[in-house]
PDB file of C-alpha atoms and ligand atoms in Angstrom:
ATOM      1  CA  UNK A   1     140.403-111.398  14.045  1.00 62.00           C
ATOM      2  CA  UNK A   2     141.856-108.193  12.593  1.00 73.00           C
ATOM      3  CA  UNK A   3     141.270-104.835  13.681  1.00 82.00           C
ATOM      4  CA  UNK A   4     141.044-102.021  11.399  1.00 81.00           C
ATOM      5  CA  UNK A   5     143.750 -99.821  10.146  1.00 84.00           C
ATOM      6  CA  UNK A   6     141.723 -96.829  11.999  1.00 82.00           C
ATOM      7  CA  UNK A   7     141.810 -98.750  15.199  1.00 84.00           C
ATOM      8  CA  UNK A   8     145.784 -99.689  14.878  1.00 88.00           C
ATOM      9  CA  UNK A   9     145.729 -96.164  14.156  1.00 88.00           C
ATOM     10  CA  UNK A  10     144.354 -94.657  17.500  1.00 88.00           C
ATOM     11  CA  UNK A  11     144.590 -98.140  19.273  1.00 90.00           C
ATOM     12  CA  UNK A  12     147.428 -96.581  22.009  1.00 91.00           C
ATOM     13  CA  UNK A  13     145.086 -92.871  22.386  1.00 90.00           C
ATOM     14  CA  UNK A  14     142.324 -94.999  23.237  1.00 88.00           C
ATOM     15  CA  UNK A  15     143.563 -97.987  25.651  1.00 87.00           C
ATOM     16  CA  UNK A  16     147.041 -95.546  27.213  1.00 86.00           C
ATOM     17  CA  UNK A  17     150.311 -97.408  27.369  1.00 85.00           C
ATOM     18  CA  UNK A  18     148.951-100.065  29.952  1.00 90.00           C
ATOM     19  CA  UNK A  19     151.825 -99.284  32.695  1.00 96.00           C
ATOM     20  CA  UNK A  20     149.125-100.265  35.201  1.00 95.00           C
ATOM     21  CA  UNK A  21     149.209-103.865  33.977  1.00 96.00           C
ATOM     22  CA  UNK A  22     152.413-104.219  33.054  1.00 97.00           C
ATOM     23  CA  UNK A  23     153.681-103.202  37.140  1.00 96.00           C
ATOM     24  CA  UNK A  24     151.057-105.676  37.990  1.00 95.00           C
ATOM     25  CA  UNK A  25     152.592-108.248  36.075  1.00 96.00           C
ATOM     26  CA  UNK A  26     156.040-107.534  36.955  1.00 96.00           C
ATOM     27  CA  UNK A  27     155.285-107.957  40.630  1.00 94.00           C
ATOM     28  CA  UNK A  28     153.854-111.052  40.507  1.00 94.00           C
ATOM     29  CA  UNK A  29     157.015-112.249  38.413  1.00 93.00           C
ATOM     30  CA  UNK A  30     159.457-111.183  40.589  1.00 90.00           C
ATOM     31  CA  UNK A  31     157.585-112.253  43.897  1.00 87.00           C
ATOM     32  CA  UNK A  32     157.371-115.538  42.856  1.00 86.00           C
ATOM     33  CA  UNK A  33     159.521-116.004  39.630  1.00 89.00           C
ATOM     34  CA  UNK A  34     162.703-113.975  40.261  1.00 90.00           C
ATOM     35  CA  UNK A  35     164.401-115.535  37.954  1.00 93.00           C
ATOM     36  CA  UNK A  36     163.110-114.868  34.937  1.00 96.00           C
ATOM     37  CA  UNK A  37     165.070-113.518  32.158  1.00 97.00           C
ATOM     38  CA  UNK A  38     162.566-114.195  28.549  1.00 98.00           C
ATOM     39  CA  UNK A  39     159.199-113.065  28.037  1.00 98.00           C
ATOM     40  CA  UNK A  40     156.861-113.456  25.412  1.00 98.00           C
ATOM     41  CA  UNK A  41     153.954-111.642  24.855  1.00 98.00           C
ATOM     42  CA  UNK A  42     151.122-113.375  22.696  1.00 98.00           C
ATOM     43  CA  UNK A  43     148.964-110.947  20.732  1.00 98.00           C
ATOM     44  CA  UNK A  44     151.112-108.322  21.815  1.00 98.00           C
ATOM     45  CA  UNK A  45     149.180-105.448  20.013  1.00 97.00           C
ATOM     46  CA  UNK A  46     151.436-101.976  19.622  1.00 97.00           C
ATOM     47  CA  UNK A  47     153.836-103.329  21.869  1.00 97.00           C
ATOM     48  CA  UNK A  48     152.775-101.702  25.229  1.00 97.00           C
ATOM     49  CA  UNK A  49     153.850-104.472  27.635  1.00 98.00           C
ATOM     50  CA  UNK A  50     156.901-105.444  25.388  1.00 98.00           C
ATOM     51  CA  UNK A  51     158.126-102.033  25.834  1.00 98.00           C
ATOM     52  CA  UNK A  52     157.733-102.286  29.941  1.00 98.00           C
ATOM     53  CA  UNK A  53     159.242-104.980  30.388  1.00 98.00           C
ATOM     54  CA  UNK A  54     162.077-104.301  27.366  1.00 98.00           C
ATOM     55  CA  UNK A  55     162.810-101.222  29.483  1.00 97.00           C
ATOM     56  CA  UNK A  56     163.506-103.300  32.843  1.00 96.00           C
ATOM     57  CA  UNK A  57     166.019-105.199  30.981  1.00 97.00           C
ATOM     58  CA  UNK A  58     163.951-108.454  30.283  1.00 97.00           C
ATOM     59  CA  UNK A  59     164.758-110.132  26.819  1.00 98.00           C
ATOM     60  CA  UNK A  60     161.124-109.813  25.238  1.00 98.00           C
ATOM     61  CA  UNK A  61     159.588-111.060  22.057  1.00 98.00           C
ATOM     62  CA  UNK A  62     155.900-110.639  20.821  1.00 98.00           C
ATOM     63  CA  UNK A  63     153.750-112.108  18.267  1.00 98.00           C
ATOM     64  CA  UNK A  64     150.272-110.879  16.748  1.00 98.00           C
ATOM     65  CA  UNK A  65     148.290-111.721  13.875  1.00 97.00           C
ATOM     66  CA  UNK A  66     147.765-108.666  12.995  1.00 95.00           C
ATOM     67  CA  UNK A  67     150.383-107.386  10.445  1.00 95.00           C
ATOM     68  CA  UNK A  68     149.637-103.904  11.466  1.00 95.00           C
ATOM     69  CA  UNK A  69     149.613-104.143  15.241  1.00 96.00           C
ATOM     70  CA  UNK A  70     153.215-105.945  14.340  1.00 97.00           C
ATOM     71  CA  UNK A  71     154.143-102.771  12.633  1.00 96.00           C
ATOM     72  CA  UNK A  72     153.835-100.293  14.919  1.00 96.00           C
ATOM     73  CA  UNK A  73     155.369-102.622  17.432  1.00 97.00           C
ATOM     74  CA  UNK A  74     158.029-102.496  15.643  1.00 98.00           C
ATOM     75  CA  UNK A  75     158.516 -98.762  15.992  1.00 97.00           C
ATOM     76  CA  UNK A  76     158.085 -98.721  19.956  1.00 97.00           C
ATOM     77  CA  UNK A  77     160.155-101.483  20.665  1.00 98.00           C
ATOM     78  CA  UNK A  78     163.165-102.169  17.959  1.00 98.00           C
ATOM     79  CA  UNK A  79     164.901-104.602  20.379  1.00 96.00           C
ATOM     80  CA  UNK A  80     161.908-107.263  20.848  1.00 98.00           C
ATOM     81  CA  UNK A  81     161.852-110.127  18.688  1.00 98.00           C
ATOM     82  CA  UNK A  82     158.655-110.015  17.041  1.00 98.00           C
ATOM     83  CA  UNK A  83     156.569-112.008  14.084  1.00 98.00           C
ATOM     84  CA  UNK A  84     152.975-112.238  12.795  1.00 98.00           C
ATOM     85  CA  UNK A  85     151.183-115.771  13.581  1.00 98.00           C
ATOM     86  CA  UNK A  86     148.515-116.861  15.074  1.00 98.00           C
ATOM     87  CA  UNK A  87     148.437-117.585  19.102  1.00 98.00           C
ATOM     88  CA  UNK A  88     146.735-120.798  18.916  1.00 98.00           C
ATOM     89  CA  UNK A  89     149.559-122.204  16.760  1.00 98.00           C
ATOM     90  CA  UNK A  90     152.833-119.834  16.625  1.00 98.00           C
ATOM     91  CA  UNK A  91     156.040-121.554  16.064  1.00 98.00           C
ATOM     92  CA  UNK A  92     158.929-120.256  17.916  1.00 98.00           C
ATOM     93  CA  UNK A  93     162.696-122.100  17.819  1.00 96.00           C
ATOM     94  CA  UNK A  94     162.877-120.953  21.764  1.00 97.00           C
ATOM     95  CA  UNK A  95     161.645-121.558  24.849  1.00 98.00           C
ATOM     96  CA  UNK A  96     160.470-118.604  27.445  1.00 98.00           C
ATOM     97  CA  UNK A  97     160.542-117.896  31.060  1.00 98.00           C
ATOM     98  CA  UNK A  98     157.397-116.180  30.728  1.00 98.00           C
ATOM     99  CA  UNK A  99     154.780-116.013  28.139  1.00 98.00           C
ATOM    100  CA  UNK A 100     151.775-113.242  28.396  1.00 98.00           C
ATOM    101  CA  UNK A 101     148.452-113.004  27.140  1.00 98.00           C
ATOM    102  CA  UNK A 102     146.894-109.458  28.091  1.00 98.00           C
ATOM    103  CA  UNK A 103     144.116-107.190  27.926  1.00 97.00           C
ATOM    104  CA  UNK A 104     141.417-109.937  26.830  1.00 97.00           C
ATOM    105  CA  UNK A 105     142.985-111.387  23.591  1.00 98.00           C
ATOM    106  CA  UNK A 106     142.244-114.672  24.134  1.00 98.00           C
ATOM    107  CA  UNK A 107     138.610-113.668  24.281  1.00 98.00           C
ATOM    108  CA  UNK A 108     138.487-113.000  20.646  1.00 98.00           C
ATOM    109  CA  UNK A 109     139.189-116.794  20.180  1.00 98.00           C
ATOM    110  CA  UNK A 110     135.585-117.760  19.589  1.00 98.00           C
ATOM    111  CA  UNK A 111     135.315-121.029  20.409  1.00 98.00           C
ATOM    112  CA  UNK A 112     137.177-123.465  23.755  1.00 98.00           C
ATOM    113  CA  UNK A 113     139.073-125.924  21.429  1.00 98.00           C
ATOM    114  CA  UNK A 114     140.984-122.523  19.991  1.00 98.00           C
ATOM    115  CA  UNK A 115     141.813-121.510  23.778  1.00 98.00           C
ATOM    116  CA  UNK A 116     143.147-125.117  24.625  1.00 98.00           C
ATOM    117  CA  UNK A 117     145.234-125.095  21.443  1.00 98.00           C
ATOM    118  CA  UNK A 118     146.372-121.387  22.789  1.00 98.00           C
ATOM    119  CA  UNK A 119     147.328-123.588  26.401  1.00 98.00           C
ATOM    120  CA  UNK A 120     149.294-126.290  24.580  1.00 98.00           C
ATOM    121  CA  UNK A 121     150.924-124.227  22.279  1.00 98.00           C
ATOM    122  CA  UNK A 122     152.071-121.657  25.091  1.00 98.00           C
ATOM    123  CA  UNK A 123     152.833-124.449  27.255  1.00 98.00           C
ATOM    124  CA  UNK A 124     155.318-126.489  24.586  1.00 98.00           C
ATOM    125  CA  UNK A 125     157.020-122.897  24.517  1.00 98.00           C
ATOM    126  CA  UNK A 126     157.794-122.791  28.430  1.00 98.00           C
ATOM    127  CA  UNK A 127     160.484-123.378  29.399  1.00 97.00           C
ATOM    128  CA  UNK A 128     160.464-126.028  32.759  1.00 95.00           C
ATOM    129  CA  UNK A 129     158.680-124.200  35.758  1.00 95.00           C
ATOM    130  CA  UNK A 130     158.395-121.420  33.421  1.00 96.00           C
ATOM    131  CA  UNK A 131     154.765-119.133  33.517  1.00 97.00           C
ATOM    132  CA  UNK A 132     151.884-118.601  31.567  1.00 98.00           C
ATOM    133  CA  UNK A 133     149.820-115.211  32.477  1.00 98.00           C
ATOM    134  CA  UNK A 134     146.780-114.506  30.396  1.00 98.00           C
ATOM    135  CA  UNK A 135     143.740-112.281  31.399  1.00 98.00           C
ATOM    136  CA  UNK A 136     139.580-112.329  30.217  1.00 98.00           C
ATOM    137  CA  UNK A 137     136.814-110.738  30.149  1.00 98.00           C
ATOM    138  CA  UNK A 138     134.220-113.060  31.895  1.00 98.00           C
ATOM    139  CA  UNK A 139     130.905-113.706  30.922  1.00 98.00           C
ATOM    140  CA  UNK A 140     129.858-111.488  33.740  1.00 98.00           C
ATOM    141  CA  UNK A 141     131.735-108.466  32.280  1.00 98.00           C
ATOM    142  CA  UNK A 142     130.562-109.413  28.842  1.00 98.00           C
ATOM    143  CA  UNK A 143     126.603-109.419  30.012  1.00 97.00           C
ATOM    144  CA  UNK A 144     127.175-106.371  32.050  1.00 97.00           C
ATOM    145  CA  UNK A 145     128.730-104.452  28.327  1.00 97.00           C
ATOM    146  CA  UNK A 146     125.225-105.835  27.154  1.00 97.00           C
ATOM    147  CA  UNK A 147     123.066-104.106  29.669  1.00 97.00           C
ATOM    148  CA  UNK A 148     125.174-100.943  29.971  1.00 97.00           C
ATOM    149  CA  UNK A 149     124.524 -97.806  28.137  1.00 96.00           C
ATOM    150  CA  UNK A 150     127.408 -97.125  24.794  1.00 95.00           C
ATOM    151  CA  UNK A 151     130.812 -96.454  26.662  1.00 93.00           C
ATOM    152  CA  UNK A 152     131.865 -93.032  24.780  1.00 94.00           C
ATOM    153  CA  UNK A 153     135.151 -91.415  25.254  1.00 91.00           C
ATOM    154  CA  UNK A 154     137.311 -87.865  24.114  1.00 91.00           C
ATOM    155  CA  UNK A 155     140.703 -88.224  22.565  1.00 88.00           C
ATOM    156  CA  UNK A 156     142.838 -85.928  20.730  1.00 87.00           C
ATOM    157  CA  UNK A 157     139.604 -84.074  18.458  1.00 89.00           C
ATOM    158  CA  UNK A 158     138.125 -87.347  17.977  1.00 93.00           C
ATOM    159  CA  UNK A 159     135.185 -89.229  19.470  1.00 94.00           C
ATOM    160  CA  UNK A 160     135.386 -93.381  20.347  1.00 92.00           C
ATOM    161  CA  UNK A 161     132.317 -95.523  21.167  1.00 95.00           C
ATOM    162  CA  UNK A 162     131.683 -98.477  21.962  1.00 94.00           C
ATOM    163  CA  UNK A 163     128.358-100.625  22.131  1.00 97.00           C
ATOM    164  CA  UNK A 164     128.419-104.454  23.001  1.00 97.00           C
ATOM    165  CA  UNK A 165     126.067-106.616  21.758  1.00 97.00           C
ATOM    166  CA  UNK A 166     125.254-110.365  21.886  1.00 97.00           C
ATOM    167  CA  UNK A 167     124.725-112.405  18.518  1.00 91.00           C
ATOM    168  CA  UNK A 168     124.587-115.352  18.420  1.00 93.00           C
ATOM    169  CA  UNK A 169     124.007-116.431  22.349  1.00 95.00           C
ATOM    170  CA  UNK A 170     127.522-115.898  23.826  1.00 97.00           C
ATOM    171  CA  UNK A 171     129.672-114.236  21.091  1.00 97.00           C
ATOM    172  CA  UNK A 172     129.968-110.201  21.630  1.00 98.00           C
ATOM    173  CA  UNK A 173     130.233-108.188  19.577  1.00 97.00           C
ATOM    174  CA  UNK A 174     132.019-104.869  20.171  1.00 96.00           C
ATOM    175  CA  UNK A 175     130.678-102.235  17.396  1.00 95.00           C
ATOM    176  CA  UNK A 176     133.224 -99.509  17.485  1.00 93.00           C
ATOM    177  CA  UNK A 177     132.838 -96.314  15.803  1.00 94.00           C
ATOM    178  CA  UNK A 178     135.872 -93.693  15.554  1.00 93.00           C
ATOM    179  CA  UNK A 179     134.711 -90.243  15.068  1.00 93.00           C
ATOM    180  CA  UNK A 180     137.740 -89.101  13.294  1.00 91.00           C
ATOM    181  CA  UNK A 181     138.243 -85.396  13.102  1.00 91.00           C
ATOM    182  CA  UNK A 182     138.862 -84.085   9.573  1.00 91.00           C
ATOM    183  CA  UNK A 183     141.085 -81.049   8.436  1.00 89.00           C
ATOM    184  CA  UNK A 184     137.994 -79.384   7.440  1.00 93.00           C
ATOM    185  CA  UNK A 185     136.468 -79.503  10.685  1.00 91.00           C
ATOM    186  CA  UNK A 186     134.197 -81.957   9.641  1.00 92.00           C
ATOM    187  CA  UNK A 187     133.978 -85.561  11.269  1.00 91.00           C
ATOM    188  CA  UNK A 188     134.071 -89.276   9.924  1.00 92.00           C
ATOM    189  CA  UNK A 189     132.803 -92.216  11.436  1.00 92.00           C
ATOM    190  CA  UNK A 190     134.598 -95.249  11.169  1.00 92.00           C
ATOM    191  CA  UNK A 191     132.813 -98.282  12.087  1.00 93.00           C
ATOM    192  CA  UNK A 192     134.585-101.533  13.555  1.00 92.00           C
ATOM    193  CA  UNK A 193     133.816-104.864  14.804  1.00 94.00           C
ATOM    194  CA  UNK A 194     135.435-107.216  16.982  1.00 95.00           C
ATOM    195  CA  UNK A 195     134.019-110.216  18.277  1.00 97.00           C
ATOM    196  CA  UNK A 196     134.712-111.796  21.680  1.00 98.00           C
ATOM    197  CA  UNK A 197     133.225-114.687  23.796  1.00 98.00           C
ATOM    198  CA  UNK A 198     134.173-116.418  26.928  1.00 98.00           C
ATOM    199  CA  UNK A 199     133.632-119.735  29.043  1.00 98.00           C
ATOM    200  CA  UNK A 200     132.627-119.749  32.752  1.00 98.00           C
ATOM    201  CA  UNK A 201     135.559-119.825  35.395  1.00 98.00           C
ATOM    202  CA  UNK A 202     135.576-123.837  36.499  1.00 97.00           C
ATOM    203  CA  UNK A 203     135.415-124.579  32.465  1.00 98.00           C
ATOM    204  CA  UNK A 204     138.590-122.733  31.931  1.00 98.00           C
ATOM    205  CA  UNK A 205     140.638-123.726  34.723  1.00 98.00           C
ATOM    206  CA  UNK A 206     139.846-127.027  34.286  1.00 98.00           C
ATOM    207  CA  UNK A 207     141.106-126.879  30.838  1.00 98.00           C
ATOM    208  CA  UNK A 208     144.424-125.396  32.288  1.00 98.00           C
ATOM    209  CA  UNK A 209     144.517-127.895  35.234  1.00 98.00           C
ATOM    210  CA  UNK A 210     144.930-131.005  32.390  1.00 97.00           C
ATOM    211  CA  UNK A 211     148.248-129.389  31.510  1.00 97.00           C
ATOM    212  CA  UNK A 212     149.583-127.079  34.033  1.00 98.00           C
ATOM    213  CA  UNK A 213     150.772-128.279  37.673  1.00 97.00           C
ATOM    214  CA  UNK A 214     149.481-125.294  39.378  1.00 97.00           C
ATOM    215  CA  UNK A 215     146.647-122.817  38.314  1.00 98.00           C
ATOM    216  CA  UNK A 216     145.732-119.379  40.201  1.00 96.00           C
ATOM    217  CA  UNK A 217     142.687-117.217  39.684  1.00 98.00           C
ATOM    218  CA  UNK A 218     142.914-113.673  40.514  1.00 97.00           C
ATOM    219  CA  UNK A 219     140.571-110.870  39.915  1.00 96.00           C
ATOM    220  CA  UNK A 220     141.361-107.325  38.967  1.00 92.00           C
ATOM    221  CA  UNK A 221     141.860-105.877  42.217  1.00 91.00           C
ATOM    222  CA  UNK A 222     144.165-109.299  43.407  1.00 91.00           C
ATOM    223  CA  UNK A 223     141.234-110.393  45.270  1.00 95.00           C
ATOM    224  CA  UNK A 224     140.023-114.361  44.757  1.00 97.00           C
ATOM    225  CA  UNK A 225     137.439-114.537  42.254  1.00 97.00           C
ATOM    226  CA  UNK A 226     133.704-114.059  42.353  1.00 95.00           C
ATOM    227  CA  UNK A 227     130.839-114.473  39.894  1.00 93.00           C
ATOM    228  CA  UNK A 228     130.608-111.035  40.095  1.00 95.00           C
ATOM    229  CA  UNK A 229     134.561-110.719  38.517  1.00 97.00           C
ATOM    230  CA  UNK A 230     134.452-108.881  35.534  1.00 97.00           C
ATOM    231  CA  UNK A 231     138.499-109.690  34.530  1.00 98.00           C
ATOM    232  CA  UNK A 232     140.193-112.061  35.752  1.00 98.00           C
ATOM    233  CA  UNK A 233     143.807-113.061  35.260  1.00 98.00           C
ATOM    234  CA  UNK A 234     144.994-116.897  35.180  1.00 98.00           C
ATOM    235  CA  UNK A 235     148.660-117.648  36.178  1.00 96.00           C
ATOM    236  CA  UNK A 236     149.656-121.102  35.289  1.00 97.00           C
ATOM    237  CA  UNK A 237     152.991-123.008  36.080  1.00 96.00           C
ATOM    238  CA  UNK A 238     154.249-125.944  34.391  1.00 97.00           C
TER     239      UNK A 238
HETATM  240  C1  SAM B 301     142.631-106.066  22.847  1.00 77.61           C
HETATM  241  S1  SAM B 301     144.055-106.202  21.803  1.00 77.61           S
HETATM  242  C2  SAM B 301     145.303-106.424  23.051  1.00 77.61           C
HETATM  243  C3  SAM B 301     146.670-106.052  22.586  1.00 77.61           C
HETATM  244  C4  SAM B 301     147.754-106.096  23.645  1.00 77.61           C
HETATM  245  N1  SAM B 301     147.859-107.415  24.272  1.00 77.61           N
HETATM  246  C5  SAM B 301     147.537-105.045  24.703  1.00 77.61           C
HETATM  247  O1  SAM B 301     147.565-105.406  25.892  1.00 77.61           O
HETATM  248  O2  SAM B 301     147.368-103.866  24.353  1.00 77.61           O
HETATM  249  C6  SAM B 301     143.882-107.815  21.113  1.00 77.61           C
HETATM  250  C7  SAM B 301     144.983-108.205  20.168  1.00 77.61           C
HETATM  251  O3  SAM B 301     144.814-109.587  19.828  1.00 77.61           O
HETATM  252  C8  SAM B 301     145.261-109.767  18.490  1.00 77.61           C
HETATM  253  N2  SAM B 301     144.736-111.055  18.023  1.00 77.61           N
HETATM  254  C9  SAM B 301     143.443-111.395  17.802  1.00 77.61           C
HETATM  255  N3  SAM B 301     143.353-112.686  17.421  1.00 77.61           N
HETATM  256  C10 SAM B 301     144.617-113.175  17.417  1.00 77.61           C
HETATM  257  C11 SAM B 301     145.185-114.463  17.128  1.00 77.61           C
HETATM  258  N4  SAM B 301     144.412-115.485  16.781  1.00 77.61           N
HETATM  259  N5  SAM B 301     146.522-114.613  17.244  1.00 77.61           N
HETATM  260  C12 SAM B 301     147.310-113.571  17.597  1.00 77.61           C
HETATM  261  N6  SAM B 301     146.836-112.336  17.866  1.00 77.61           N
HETATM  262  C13 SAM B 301     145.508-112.140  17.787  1.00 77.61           C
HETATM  263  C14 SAM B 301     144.737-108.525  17.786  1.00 77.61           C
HETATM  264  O4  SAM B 301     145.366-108.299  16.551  1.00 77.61           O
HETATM  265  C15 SAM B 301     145.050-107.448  18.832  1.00 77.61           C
HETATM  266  O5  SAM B 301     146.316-106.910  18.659  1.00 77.61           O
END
């Protein structure tokens, strides 16, 4: 699914630089993988993570399907490797260490054939013993967006909202508007939509559990998971 030019635009004022995550990430790595050296970093956006981890010396590469998102990448992190595909089938002559999928991107995969093409495809680019870190949004989360009142926030002179909604039963859809300030004072609203959906916990995992030899749920806080978990992250080894 593509996201707006508007959105690529402001995508880094609105979400930060993710250095939270990325430290996360990094010290569940190097507690239990020390010795990784590649990473790759599916739907890797503006390049947030690829720049954290390009910056601790890893050798990173990224791919996104948005041209874009690719673009501006580009500009943050001219050492990573990067190239527009498509998650659920990239094509990569290498074989990585590590291989990331952050900040709900698999959730815009609408249906659970694309996510299991997304688990073989990352898992033919591991590399033996090698680690495959993704995070969602779980239905819980997604239901709660439902209920919950438009999530509005400040940035620079511009307004961002967001108001989910669910159409058809179980796909979301995330109507963003970006009041964009104007050099007349004035303001225009940009109006995006990105869907997402997502699969209950067991469903998931067992997907994963067909392919990889070990499969760990953790929550947000690095607590086990509940069916009150709103994200939870899934590290895989093969
Ligand atoms: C919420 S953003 C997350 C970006 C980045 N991972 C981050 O942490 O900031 C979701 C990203 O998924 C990308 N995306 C959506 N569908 C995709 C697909 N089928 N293959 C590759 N990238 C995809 C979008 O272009 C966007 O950059």
């Amino acid at each position: 699914m593509a996201y707006s030019d508007i959105f690529v635009k402001f995508y880094d004022s609105i979400m930060g630089n993710q250095v939270v995550v990325a430290k996360k990430i990094e010290s569940w790595i190097s507690e239990s993988f020390p010795k990784v050296k590649t990473i790759l970093d599916l739907a890797c956006g503006t390049g947030s993570i690829l720049y954290y981890f390009d910056q601790k010396g890893f050798k990173v590469c990224g791919l996104d399907i948005s041209k874009e998102m690719i673009a501006s990448a580009r500009k943050k992190v001219p050492n990573a490797s990067l190239s527009i595909q498509d998650m659920r089938y990239f094509k990569l002559d290498t074989k990585f260490d590590v291989i990331l999928c952050l900040f709900d991107s698999i959730n815009h995969l609408l249906s659970i054939k694309d996510w299991e093409m997304t688990f073989n495809t990352s898992f033919n680019h591991l590399n033996k013993d090698g680690v495959f870190i993704f995070d969602i949004n779980t239905q819980y989360a997604l239901s709660f967006l439902v209920e919950s009142s438009p999530i509005s926030r400040k940035f620079e002179n511009n307004t961002f909202i967001i108001q989910v909604s669910e159409k058809p039963t179980n796909i979301y859809n995330w109507n963003i508007t970006i009041s964009e300030k104007q050099k007349d004072g004035s303001h225009k609203n940009n109006k995006d939509i990105i869907q997402e959906t997502s699969f209950p916990l067991l469903i998931i995992e067992e997907k994963l559990k067909k392919r990889f030899k070990k499969v760990k749920l953790i929550d947000q806080n690095g607590n086990t998971t509940s069916e009150k978990s709103r994200r939870v992250y899934f590290i895989c080894l093969k």
